[in-house]
Every structure is written in C-alpha cells, then in structure tokens.
Amino acid sequence: MRSFLIAAACGLLLAGCGGGSAARNPYGLIEPGTIRAATQTSQPPFAFGDPSGKPAGFVIDLTDEAAKRLGLKVEYKSTSVTASLAGLTSRQYDLAAAGLGVTEERQKSVSFTKPLFWSTTAVLTTAQSSASKLTDFAGKKVGAVTGSTQEPFVPAKLPGAVPIGFPNANAAVSQLLNGSLDAFVVGGPDAEHFLKQYPVLRQAASAPVAHPTSMAVPKDHGALLTALDKQLGAMVADGTYARLYRKYFTTAPLPQLVAAWPDLGAQFAGGL
C-alpha cells in the first residue's frame, strides 16, 4: 500500500511538472516567450535590412504584429533561404520569416502558414538588353538566389540559359549591374524594388506562379502554426493586413490570394 501511494504521488508530481511546462511554453518554442526567427536582408519588400541593419519589410511587420498579439517577442537572425529552412528542421529556429514559396518539396520538411502573398516571377536585365520573352536567353548567364523557387525556374522556363547561383539578391543585382550577368530571375515584388532603386534595369519578361508565398515553421510546431494562422486571419478581418499590404505593394492582391482570404475582396474592391 505504501509503495502504491509513493508511485501515485510521483505520477502526480510528474504530471504537474509537465502541465506547468506546457503552460509556460504553449507554442513549443525553443526559448519560452520568444520566437527565434530566421529572416533575410535582401528580399525587399518582404524582408530586408533598414539603414540601421534592423529587419524590416512586409513579412517582418506581419510577424511582429502577430507576436505582439500572442504576447511573444521575436529574435531575428539573418541568413540564407537554404540555411533558414535547414535551421527549422534542425530546431535552430521556430520560424522562417521571409517570403517563401510553398512547394511540394519544401512541404516534406517544414509546414507553411496560410498564404501571405501571391506573386509572379520576373526576369530582370539591363536597358542594353533586347530580350523581351523567356526564350531570349539561350547561352546567356542567368542568375537566381540559391535555394529560392526561382532557381529551378531558370532551366525549366528559360531554354538554353546558363544558370548561376547567388547567396542573395543583392549579390546577383550587383553582378547584373556590372555586366557580369545577363539576367536575374526574382519574384515580382522584389523586381519592382530593384527597378525603382536602379533605373538602368528593366523587366524583360514575367510569368505567373502556381504557389503562394508564406512563412514556415518546423513540422512539430503545430501549436505555433495554428496560432500564427489565427492571428493572420484576425489581421485580415480587422484591416491590419490591408494596411500593411498597401505600405509595401503597388498592385492589388491577385485573385488567388483573395480566394484564400475572401475579406480582401471588399477591402481592395477599388484597387489600392
């Protein structure tokens, strides 16, 4: 009888400890109360470094707002697309807070939030180039960020092009500007930013994409994923998402994004 009571007491103690831990860290974060987020500094307007080096951009604003509503802090670490996704699977990060294309291959190792954006793919060249369609790049050196969804676009959609990988968009644009690269394939909103920043660049061609842009979490972060999706839905409903969207983008949401978040239809009925 005495041994039964001791065992029962130990069981209650362990259950109490487990419950307390879950209460202190309901989202299973690496550090309770803080989201460790991988981001990028050269993916405007989704994620970039402001003049002081602090993370900024559309996805950063959405992440900060969601975290505030959940009573959490965010600790950002700038890294590459490839390293951010690998960091999720190795539990270095709780979140990849950048504009990530949702692909079947990526879904095998990480989970994605509901859509944040629906983009296009753009091919940037300099004003000296006469290219005007995807078939004009045979034998040309065409760059893309390593690990991005634009990387496989080059061999798949630009027949005969010579693919060149870059660690980030800024490195690719630098090579394009100095003539070492013939073209750079990047997301449509990113292209808009670089076109404004460098008037010598032009968009030679573009193509639709078949996937949304989202944030990612580790496969076992179901509670965090659910919480983020809930807050994104709340931001869409109360107009916060639309306000932040207008801050960073110059064209209305594509129909695919409106289908994911029907409230956006009324909010952007008159355009931006």
PDB file of C-alpha atoms in Angstrom:
ATOM      1  CA  MET A   1       0.000   0.000   0.000  1.00  0.00           C
ATOM      2  CA  ARG A   2       2.807   2.378   0.921  1.00  0.00           C
ATOM      3  CA  SER A   3       4.624   1.717  -2.406  1.00  0.00           C
ATOM      4  CA  PHE A   4       1.361   2.350  -4.312  1.00  0.00           C
ATOM      5  CA  LEU A   5       0.939   5.732  -2.606  1.00  0.00           C
ATOM      6  CA  ILE A   6       4.529   6.705  -3.385  1.00  0.00           C
ATOM      7  CA  ALA A   7       4.084   5.737  -7.043  1.00  0.00           C
ATOM      8  CA  ALA A   8       0.840   7.676  -7.269  1.00  0.00           C
ATOM      9  CA  ALA A   9       2.438  10.747  -5.700  1.00  0.00           C
ATOM     10  CA  CYS A  10       5.336  10.573  -8.160  1.00  0.00           C
ATOM     11  CA  GLY A  11       2.893  10.295 -11.038  1.00  0.00           C
ATOM     12  CA  LEU A  12       1.002  13.380  -9.876  1.00  0.00           C
ATOM     13  CA  LEU A  13       4.251  15.284  -9.452  1.00  0.00           C
ATOM     14  CA  LEU A  14       5.390  14.450 -12.986  1.00  0.00           C
ATOM     15  CA  ALA A  15       2.016  15.330 -14.460  1.00  0.00           C
ATOM     16  CA  GLY A  16       2.074  18.617 -12.608  1.00  0.00           C
ATOM     17  CA  CYS A  17       5.518  19.425 -13.912  1.00  0.00           C
ATOM     18  CA  GLY A  18       4.514  18.576 -17.471  1.00  0.00           C
ATOM     19  CA  GLY A  19       1.391  20.699 -17.271  1.00  0.00           C
ATOM     20  CA  GLY A  20       3.363  23.613 -15.857  1.00  0.00           C
ATOM     21  CA  SER A  21       5.882  23.383 -18.691  1.00  0.00           C
ATOM     22  CA  ALA A  22       3.124  23.385 -21.316  1.00  0.00           C
ATOM     23  CA  ALA A  23       1.521  26.381 -19.654  1.00  0.00           C
ATOM     24  CA  ARG A  24       4.798  28.316 -19.687  1.00  0.00           C
ATOM     25  CA  ASN A  25       5.546  27.377 -23.306  1.00  0.00           C
ATOM     26  CA  PRO A  26       2.254  26.607 -25.099  1.00  0.00           C
ATOM     27  CA  TYR A  27       3.760  27.010 -28.587  1.00  0.00           C
ATOM     28  CA  GLY A  28       6.734  24.711 -28.021  1.00  0.00           C
ATOM     29  CA  LEU A  29       9.260  27.463 -28.667  1.00  0.00           C
ATOM     30  CA  ILE A  30      12.992  26.879 -28.320  1.00  0.00           C
ATOM     31  CA  GLU A  31      13.009  29.671 -25.731  1.00  0.00           C
ATOM     32  CA  PRO A  32       9.666  30.205 -23.967  1.00  0.00           C
ATOM     33  CA  GLY A  33       8.193  33.610 -24.763  1.00  0.00           C
ATOM     34  CA  THR A  34      10.488  34.299 -27.739  1.00  0.00           C
ATOM     35  CA  ILE A  35      10.146  33.306 -31.393  1.00  0.00           C
ATOM     36  CA  ARG A  36      13.570  32.637 -32.867  1.00  0.00           C
ATOM     37  CA  ALA A  37      13.072  33.675 -36.477  1.00  0.00           C
ATOM     38  CA  ALA A  38      15.351  33.265 -39.466  1.00  0.00           C
ATOM     39  CA  THR A  39      14.999  36.072 -41.996  1.00  0.00           C
ATOM     40  CA  GLN A  40      16.793  37.731 -44.893  1.00  0.00           C
ATOM     41  CA  THR A  41      18.233  41.178 -45.546  1.00  0.00           C
ATOM     42  CA  SER A  42      17.939  41.323 -49.334  1.00  0.00           C
ATOM     43  CA  GLN A  43      14.407  40.238 -50.158  1.00  0.00           C
ATOM     44  CA  PRO A  44      12.519  43.513 -50.449  1.00  0.00           C
ATOM     45  CA  PRO A  45       9.705  44.212 -49.846  1.00  0.00           C
ATOM     46  CA  PHE A  46       9.190  41.014 -47.819  1.00  0.00           C
ATOM     47  CA  ALA A  47      12.315  41.107 -45.645  1.00  0.00           C
ATOM     48  CA  PHE A  48      15.308  43.410 -45.755  1.00  0.00           C
ATOM     49  CA  GLY A  49      17.619  45.407 -43.517  1.00  0.00           C
ATOM     50  CA  ASP A  50      16.744  49.049 -42.842  1.00  0.00           C
ATOM     51  CA  PRO A  51      19.534  51.699 -42.817  1.00  0.00           C
ATOM     52  CA  SER A  52      20.452  50.674 -39.268  1.00  0.00           C
ATOM     53  CA  GLY A  53      20.507  46.984 -40.171  1.00  0.00           C
ATOM     54  CA  LYS A  54      17.293  46.183 -38.303  1.00  0.00           C
ATOM     55  CA  PRO A  55      14.962  43.686 -40.027  1.00  0.00           C
ATOM     56  CA  ALA A  56      12.137  45.383 -41.922  1.00  0.00           C
ATOM     57  CA  GLY A  57       9.557  44.540 -44.558  1.00  0.00           C
ATOM     58  CA  PHE A  58       6.058  43.183 -45.099  1.00  0.00           C
ATOM     59  CA  VAL A  59       6.659  39.765 -43.536  1.00  0.00           C
ATOM     60  CA  ILE A  60       8.586  41.317 -40.652  1.00  0.00           C
ATOM     61  CA  ASP A  61       5.684  43.673 -39.891  1.00  0.00           C
ATOM     62  CA  LEU A  62       3.201  40.788 -40.007  1.00  0.00           C
ATOM     63  CA  THR A  63       5.421  38.676 -37.754  1.00  0.00           C
ATOM     64  CA  ASP A  64       5.919  41.462 -35.217  1.00  0.00           C
ATOM     65  CA  GLU A  65       2.180  42.175 -35.104  1.00  0.00           C
ATOM     66  CA  ALA A  66       1.259  38.501 -34.703  1.00  0.00           C
ATOM     67  CA  ALA A  67       3.852  38.086 -31.943  1.00  0.00           C
ATOM     68  CA  LYS A  68       2.561  41.171 -30.124  1.00  0.00           C
ATOM     69  CA  ARG A  69      -0.964  39.824 -30.197  1.00  0.00           C
ATOM     70  CA  LEU A  70       0.276  36.496 -28.834  1.00  0.00           C
ATOM     71  CA  GLY A  71       2.309  38.159 -26.081  1.00  0.00           C
ATOM     72  CA  LEU A  72       5.614  36.989 -27.559  1.00  0.00           C
ATOM     73  CA  LYS A  73       8.921  38.596 -28.573  1.00  0.00           C
ATOM     74  CA  VAL A  74      10.753  37.946 -31.835  1.00  0.00           C
ATOM     75  CA  GLU A  75      14.507  37.433 -32.116  1.00  0.00           C
ATOM     76  CA  TYR A  76      15.642  37.681 -35.741  1.00  0.00           C
ATOM     77  CA  LYS A  77      18.707  36.081 -37.303  1.00  0.00           C
ATOM     78  CA  SER A  78      19.636  36.986 -40.878  1.00  0.00           C
ATOM     79  CA  THR A  79      20.583  34.016 -43.036  1.00  0.00           C
ATOM     80  CA  SER A  80      20.009  32.491 -46.477  1.00  0.00           C
ATOM     81  CA  VAL A  81      16.900  30.732 -47.790  1.00  0.00           C
ATOM     82  CA  THR A  82      18.631  27.353 -47.692  1.00  0.00           C
ATOM     83  CA  ALA A  83      20.018  27.870 -44.182  1.00  0.00           C
ATOM     84  CA  SER A  84      16.704  29.114 -42.810  1.00  0.00           C
ATOM     85  CA  LEU A  85      14.831  26.024 -43.998  1.00  0.00           C
ATOM     86  CA  ALA A  86      17.595  23.722 -42.761  1.00  0.00           C
ATOM     87  CA  GLY A  87      17.544  25.587 -39.447  1.00  0.00           C
ATOM     88  CA  LEU A  88      13.875  24.785 -38.986  1.00  0.00           C
ATOM     89  CA  THR A  89      14.435  21.052 -39.379  1.00  0.00           C
ATOM     90  CA  SER A  90      17.420  21.122 -37.002  1.00  0.00           C
ATOM     91  CA  ARG A  91      15.456  23.185 -34.455  1.00  0.00           C
ATOM     92  CA  GLN A  92      17.709  26.231 -34.618  1.00  0.00           C
ATOM     93  CA  TYR A  93      14.686  28.384 -35.443  1.00  0.00           C
ATOM     94  CA  ASP A  94      10.989  28.441 -34.644  1.00  0.00           C
ATOM     95  CA  LEU A  95      10.063  30.384 -37.750  1.00  0.00           C
ATOM     96  CA  ALA A  96      11.367  31.374 -41.185  1.00  0.00           C
ATOM     97  CA  ALA A  97      10.070  34.941 -41.502  1.00  0.00           C
ATOM     98  CA  ALA A  98      10.590  35.839 -45.149  1.00  0.00           C
ATOM     99  CA  GLY A  99       8.751  35.478 -48.427  1.00  0.00           C
ATOM    100  CA  LEU A 100       8.994  31.724 -49.036  1.00  0.00           C
ATOM    101  CA  GLY A 101       7.375  29.963 -51.967  1.00  0.00           C
ATOM    102  CA  VAL A 102       5.281  26.981 -50.881  1.00  0.00           C
ATOM    103  CA  THR A 103       6.457  23.963 -52.866  1.00  0.00           C
ATOM    104  CA  GLU A 104       5.753  20.239 -52.525  1.00  0.00           C
ATOM    105  CA  GLU A 105       9.423  19.529 -51.882  1.00  0.00           C
ATOM    106  CA  ARG A 106       9.618  22.077 -49.058  1.00  0.00           C
ATOM    107  CA  GLN A 107       6.396  20.777 -47.521  1.00  0.00           C
ATOM    108  CA  LYS A 108       8.114  17.446 -46.928  1.00  0.00           C
ATOM    109  CA  SER A 109      10.333  19.008 -44.241  1.00  0.00           C
ATOM    110  CA  VAL A 110       8.523  22.129 -42.956  1.00  0.00           C
ATOM    111  CA  SER A 111       4.989  23.432 -42.504  1.00  0.00           C
ATOM    112  CA  PHE A 112       3.736  26.681 -44.006  1.00  0.00           C
ATOM    113  CA  THR A 113       1.365  29.324 -42.735  1.00  0.00           C
ATOM    114  CA  LYS A 114      -1.661  30.302 -44.773  1.00  0.00           C
ATOM    115  CA  PRO A 115      -0.787  32.494 -47.801  1.00  0.00           C
ATOM    116  CA  LEU A 116       0.731  35.913 -47.161  1.00  0.00           C
ATOM    117  CA  PHE A 117       1.038  36.872 -50.814  1.00  0.00           C
ATOM    118  CA  TRP A 118       0.648  35.541 -54.354  1.00  0.00           C
ATOM    119  CA  SER A 119       3.428  36.628 -56.648  1.00  0.00           C
ATOM    120  CA  THR A 120       4.803  36.487 -60.172  1.00  0.00           C
ATOM    121  CA  THR A 121       8.279  35.648 -61.445  1.00  0.00           C
ATOM    122  CA  ALA A 122      10.233  38.414 -63.192  1.00  0.00           C
ATOM    123  CA  VAL A 123      13.341  38.339 -65.363  1.00  0.00           C
ATOM    124  CA  LEU A 124      15.449  41.471 -64.931  1.00  0.00           C
ATOM    125  CA  THR A 125      18.027  42.678 -67.430  1.00  0.00           C
ATOM    126  CA  THR A 126      19.738  45.989 -68.103  1.00  0.00           C
ATOM    127  CA  ALA A 127      18.394  48.585 -70.519  1.00  0.00           C
ATOM    128  CA  GLN A 128      21.032  47.498 -73.060  1.00  0.00           C
ATOM    129  CA  SER A 129      19.436  44.079 -73.437  1.00  0.00           C
ATOM    130  CA  SER A 130      16.878  43.497 -76.205  1.00  0.00           C
ATOM    131  CA  ALA A 131      15.402  40.376 -74.549  1.00  0.00           C
ATOM    132  CA  SER A 132      11.616  40.524 -74.287  1.00  0.00           C
ATOM    133  CA  LYS A 133      10.466  36.932 -73.745  1.00  0.00           C
ATOM    134  CA  LEU A 134      11.509  33.812 -71.839  1.00  0.00           C
ATOM    135  CA  THR A 135      13.009  32.209 -74.943  1.00  0.00           C
ATOM    136  CA  ASP A 136      15.508  35.032 -75.481  1.00  0.00           C
ATOM    137  CA  PHE A 137      18.145  33.821 -73.013  1.00  0.00           C
ATOM    138  CA  ALA A 138      19.807  30.859 -74.742  1.00  0.00           C
ATOM    139  CA  GLY A 139      23.539  30.985 -73.984  1.00  0.00           C
ATOM    140  CA  LYS A 140      23.038  33.854 -71.522  1.00  0.00           C
ATOM    141  CA  LYS A 141      24.167  33.800 -67.904  1.00  0.00           C
ATOM    142  CA  VAL A 142      21.021  33.998 -65.785  1.00  0.00           C
ATOM    143  CA  GLY A 143      21.180  34.325 -62.010  1.00  0.00           C
ATOM    144  CA  ALA A 144      18.849  33.235 -59.221  1.00  0.00           C
ATOM    145  CA  VAL A 145      19.192  33.024 -55.450  1.00  0.00           C
ATOM    146  CA  THR A 146      20.344  29.558 -54.395  1.00  0.00           C
ATOM    147  CA  GLY A 147      17.503  27.667 -52.727  1.00  0.00           C
ATOM    148  CA  SER A 148      14.816  30.038 -53.998  1.00  0.00           C
ATOM    149  CA  THR A 149      11.804  28.938 -56.046  1.00  0.00           C
ATOM    150  CA  GLN A 150      13.253  30.978 -58.922  1.00  0.00           C
ATOM    151  CA  GLU A 151      16.342  28.755 -59.088  1.00  0.00           C
ATOM    152  CA  PRO A 152      14.595  25.829 -60.869  1.00  0.00           C
ATOM    153  CA  PHE A 153      12.663  28.345 -62.993  1.00  0.00           C
ATOM    154  CA  VAL A 154      15.822  29.154 -64.963  1.00  0.00           C
ATOM    155  CA  PRO A 155      16.450  25.705 -66.503  1.00  0.00           C
ATOM    156  CA  ALA A 156      12.725  24.927 -66.718  1.00  0.00           C
ATOM    157  CA  LYS A 157      11.453  28.109 -68.360  1.00  0.00           C
ATOM    158  CA  LEU A 158      14.497  29.778 -69.988  1.00  0.00           C
ATOM    159  CA  PRO A 159      15.678  27.246 -72.590  1.00  0.00           C
ATOM    160  CA  GLY A 160      19.415  27.224 -73.135  1.00  0.00           C
ATOM    161  CA  ALA A 161      20.181  29.696 -70.350  1.00  0.00           C
ATOM    162  CA  VAL A 162      23.298  29.187 -68.211  1.00  0.00           C
ATOM    163  CA  PRO A 163      22.153  29.106 -64.536  1.00  0.00           C
ATOM    164  CA  ILE A 164      24.254  30.980 -61.978  1.00  0.00           C
ATOM    165  CA  GLY A 165      23.533  30.691 -58.254  1.00  0.00           C
ATOM    166  CA  PHE A 166      23.899  33.565 -55.785  1.00  0.00           C
ATOM    167  CA  PRO A 167      23.697  33.657 -51.974  1.00  0.00           C
ATOM    168  CA  ASN A 168      21.294  36.607 -52.034  1.00  0.00           C
ATOM    169  CA  ALA A 169      19.551  39.035 -54.368  1.00  0.00           C
ATOM    170  CA  ASN A 170      21.929  41.929 -53.724  1.00  0.00           C
ATOM    171  CA  ALA A 171      24.881  39.874 -54.952  1.00  0.00           C
ATOM    172  CA  ALA A 172      23.029  38.947 -58.142  1.00  0.00           C
ATOM    173  CA  VAL A 173      21.913  42.524 -58.852  1.00  0.00           C
ATOM    174  CA  SER A 174      25.470  43.751 -58.342  1.00  0.00           C
ATOM    175  CA  GLN A 175      26.717  41.315 -60.994  1.00  0.00           C
ATOM    176  CA  LEU A 176      23.878  42.307 -63.327  1.00  0.00           C
ATOM    177  CA  LEU A 177      24.755  45.984 -62.981  1.00  0.00           C
ATOM    178  CA  ASN A 178      28.461  45.480 -63.704  1.00  0.00           C
ATOM    179  CA  GLY A 179      27.788  43.368 -66.795  1.00  0.00           C
ATOM    180  CA  SER A 180      28.976  40.011 -65.412  1.00  0.00           C
ATOM    181  CA  LEU A 181      25.440  38.639 -65.532  1.00  0.00           C
ATOM    182  CA  ASP A 182      22.911  38.837 -68.379  1.00  0.00           C
ATOM    183  CA  ALA A 183      19.716  38.460 -66.368  1.00  0.00           C
ATOM    184  CA  PHE A 184      18.394  37.856 -62.852  1.00  0.00           C
ATOM    185  CA  VAL A 185      15.228  35.880 -62.078  1.00  0.00           C
ATOM    186  CA  VAL A 186      13.404  37.065 -58.970  1.00  0.00           C
ATOM    187  CA  GLY A 187       9.909  37.455 -57.507  1.00  0.00           C
ATOM    188  CA  GLY A 188       7.732  40.203 -58.987  1.00  0.00           C
ATOM    189  CA  PRO A 189       7.581  42.475 -55.889  1.00  0.00           C
ATOM    190  CA  ASP A 190      11.342  42.124 -55.387  1.00  0.00           C
ATOM    191  CA  ALA A 191      11.818  43.103 -59.030  1.00  0.00           C
ATOM    192  CA  GLU A 192       9.741  46.258 -58.528  1.00  0.00           C
ATOM    193  CA  HIS A 193      12.010  47.311 -55.692  1.00  0.00           C
ATOM    194  CA  PHE A 194      15.187  46.840 -57.736  1.00  0.00           C
ATOM    195  CA  LEU A 195      13.682  48.612 -60.762  1.00  0.00           C
ATOM    196  CA  LYS A 196      12.986  51.657 -58.599  1.00  0.00           C
ATOM    197  CA  GLN A 197      16.405  51.529 -56.995  1.00  0.00           C
ATOM    198  CA  TYR A 198      18.313  51.094 -60.265  1.00  0.00           C
ATOM    199  CA  PRO A 199      16.745  52.870 -63.281  1.00  0.00           C
ATOM    200  CA  VAL A 200      19.232  51.146 -65.620  1.00  0.00           C
ATOM    201  CA  LEU A 201      17.414  47.861 -65.035  1.00  0.00           C
ATOM    202  CA  ARG A 202      14.331  46.717 -66.906  1.00  0.00           C
ATOM    203  CA  GLN A 203      11.913  43.800 -66.709  1.00  0.00           C
ATOM    204  CA  ALA A 204      12.372  41.712 -69.830  1.00  0.00           C
ATOM    205  CA  ALA A 205       9.708  39.102 -69.112  1.00  0.00           C
ATOM    206  CA  SER A 206       7.452  37.730 -66.393  1.00  0.00           C
ATOM    207  CA  ALA A 207       5.399  34.634 -65.643  1.00  0.00           C
ATOM    208  CA  PRO A 208       2.693  33.637 -63.139  1.00  0.00           C
ATOM    209  CA  VAL A 209       3.484  31.269 -60.275  1.00  0.00           C
ATOM    210  CA  ALA A 210       1.441  28.305 -59.106  1.00  0.00           C
ATOM    211  CA  HIS A 211       2.108  28.632 -55.385  1.00  0.00           C
ATOM    212  CA  PRO A 212       1.605  31.179 -52.584  1.00  0.00           C
ATOM    213  CA  THR A 213       4.240  32.991 -50.563  1.00  0.00           C
ATOM    214  CA  SER A 214       4.202  32.171 -46.846  1.00  0.00           C
ATOM    215  CA  MET A 215       6.249  31.773 -43.674  1.00  0.00           C
ATOM    216  CA  ALA A 216       7.425  28.368 -42.446  1.00  0.00           C
ATOM    217  CA  VAL A 217       7.704  26.557 -39.109  1.00  0.00           C
ATOM    218  CA  PRO A 218       9.142  23.157 -38.133  1.00  0.00           C
ATOM    219  CA  LYS A 219       6.880  20.175 -38.731  1.00  0.00           C
ATOM    220  CA  ASP A 220       6.338  19.670 -34.987  1.00  0.00           C
ATOM    221  CA  HIS A 221       5.332  23.296 -34.313  1.00  0.00           C
ATOM    222  CA  GLY A 222       1.615  22.724 -34.829  1.00  0.00           C
ATOM    223  CA  ALA A 223       0.561  24.959 -31.942  1.00  0.00           C
ATOM    224  CA  LEU A 224       2.649  27.875 -33.246  1.00  0.00           C
ATOM    225  CA  LEU A 225       1.377  27.361 -36.791  1.00  0.00           C
ATOM    226  CA  THR A 226      -2.238  27.376 -35.622  1.00  0.00           C
ATOM    227  CA  ALA A 227      -1.662  30.494 -33.521  1.00  0.00           C
ATOM    228  CA  LEU A 228       0.028  32.373 -36.380  1.00  0.00           C
ATOM    229  CA  ASP A 229      -2.714  31.449 -38.844  1.00  0.00           C
ATOM    230  CA  LYS A 230      -5.348  32.611 -36.370  1.00  0.00           C
ATOM    231  CA  GLN A 231      -3.621  35.975 -35.947  1.00  0.00           C
ATOM    232  CA  LEU A 232      -3.175  36.376 -39.707  1.00  0.00           C
ATOM    233  CA  GLY A 233      -6.902  35.777 -40.087  1.00  0.00           C
ATOM    234  CA  ALA A 234      -7.621  38.367 -37.414  1.00  0.00           C
ATOM    235  CA  MET A 235      -5.343  40.876 -39.159  1.00  0.00           C
ATOM    236  CA  VAL A 236      -7.157  40.315 -42.446  1.00  0.00           C
ATOM    237  CA  ALA A 237     -10.529  40.725 -40.758  1.00  0.00           C
ATOM    238  CA  ASP A 238      -9.684  43.943 -38.891  1.00  0.00           C
ATOM    239  CA  GLY A 239      -7.882  45.624 -41.812  1.00  0.00           C
ATOM    240  CA  THR A 240      -4.340  45.418 -40.402  1.00  0.00           C
ATOM    241  CA  TYR A 241      -3.202  43.152 -43.219  1.00  0.00           C
ATOM    242  CA  ALA A 242      -4.621  45.515 -45.867  1.00  0.00           C
ATOM    243  CA  ARG A 243      -2.882  48.492 -44.237  1.00  0.00           C
ATOM    244  CA  LEU A 244       0.489  46.719 -44.248  1.00  0.00           C
ATOM    245  CA  TYR A 245      -0.065  45.447 -47.784  1.00  0.00           C
ATOM    246  CA  ARG A 246      -0.629  48.985 -49.057  1.00  0.00           C
ATOM    247  CA  LYS A 247       2.546  50.069 -47.279  1.00  0.00           C
ATOM    248  CA  TYR A 248       4.716  47.742 -49.367  1.00  0.00           C
ATOM    249  CA  PHE A 249       2.964  46.885 -52.633  1.00  0.00           C
ATOM    250  CA  THR A 250       1.768  48.883 -55.613  1.00  0.00           C
ATOM    251  CA  THR A 251      -0.711  46.440 -57.152  1.00  0.00           C
ATOM    252  CA  ALA A 252      -3.866  44.887 -55.680  1.00  0.00           C
ATOM    253  CA  PRO A 253      -3.803  41.274 -54.425  1.00  0.00           C
ATOM    254  CA  LEU A 254      -4.073  38.633 -57.130  1.00  0.00           C
ATOM    255  CA  PRO A 255      -7.305  36.581 -57.293  1.00  0.00           C
ATOM    256  CA  GLN A 256      -5.543  33.534 -55.790  1.00  0.00           C
ATOM    257  CA  LEU A 257      -4.765  35.479 -52.601  1.00  0.00           C
ATOM    258  CA  VAL A 258      -8.312  36.852 -52.403  1.00  0.00           C
ATOM    259  CA  ALA A 259      -9.599  33.282 -52.717  1.00  0.00           C
ATOM    260  CA  ALA A 260      -7.513  32.357 -49.656  1.00  0.00           C
ATOM    261  CA  TRP A 261      -8.710  35.425 -47.709  1.00  0.00           C
ATOM    262  CA  PRO A 262     -12.167  36.451 -49.060  1.00  0.00           C
ATOM    263  CA  ASP A 263     -12.320  39.590 -46.862  1.00  0.00           C
ATOM    264  CA  LEU A 264      -9.620  41.093 -49.071  1.00  0.00           C
ATOM    265  CA  GLY A 265     -12.088  41.228 -51.958  1.00  0.00           C
ATOM    266  CA  ALA A 266     -14.107  44.029 -50.346  1.00  0.00           C
ATOM    267  CA  GLN A 267     -11.052  45.724 -48.841  1.00  0.00           C
ATOM    268  CA  PHE A 268      -9.392  46.067 -52.263  1.00  0.00           C
ATOM    269  CA  ALA A 269     -12.539  46.389 -54.371  1.00  0.00           C
ATOM    270  CA  GLY A 270     -11.444  49.863 -55.538  1.00  0.00           C
ATOM    271  CA  GLY A 271      -7.803  48.830 -56.006  1.00  0.00           C
ATOM    272  CA  LEU A 272      -5.023  50.100 -53.771  1.00  0.00           C
TER     273      LEU A 272
END
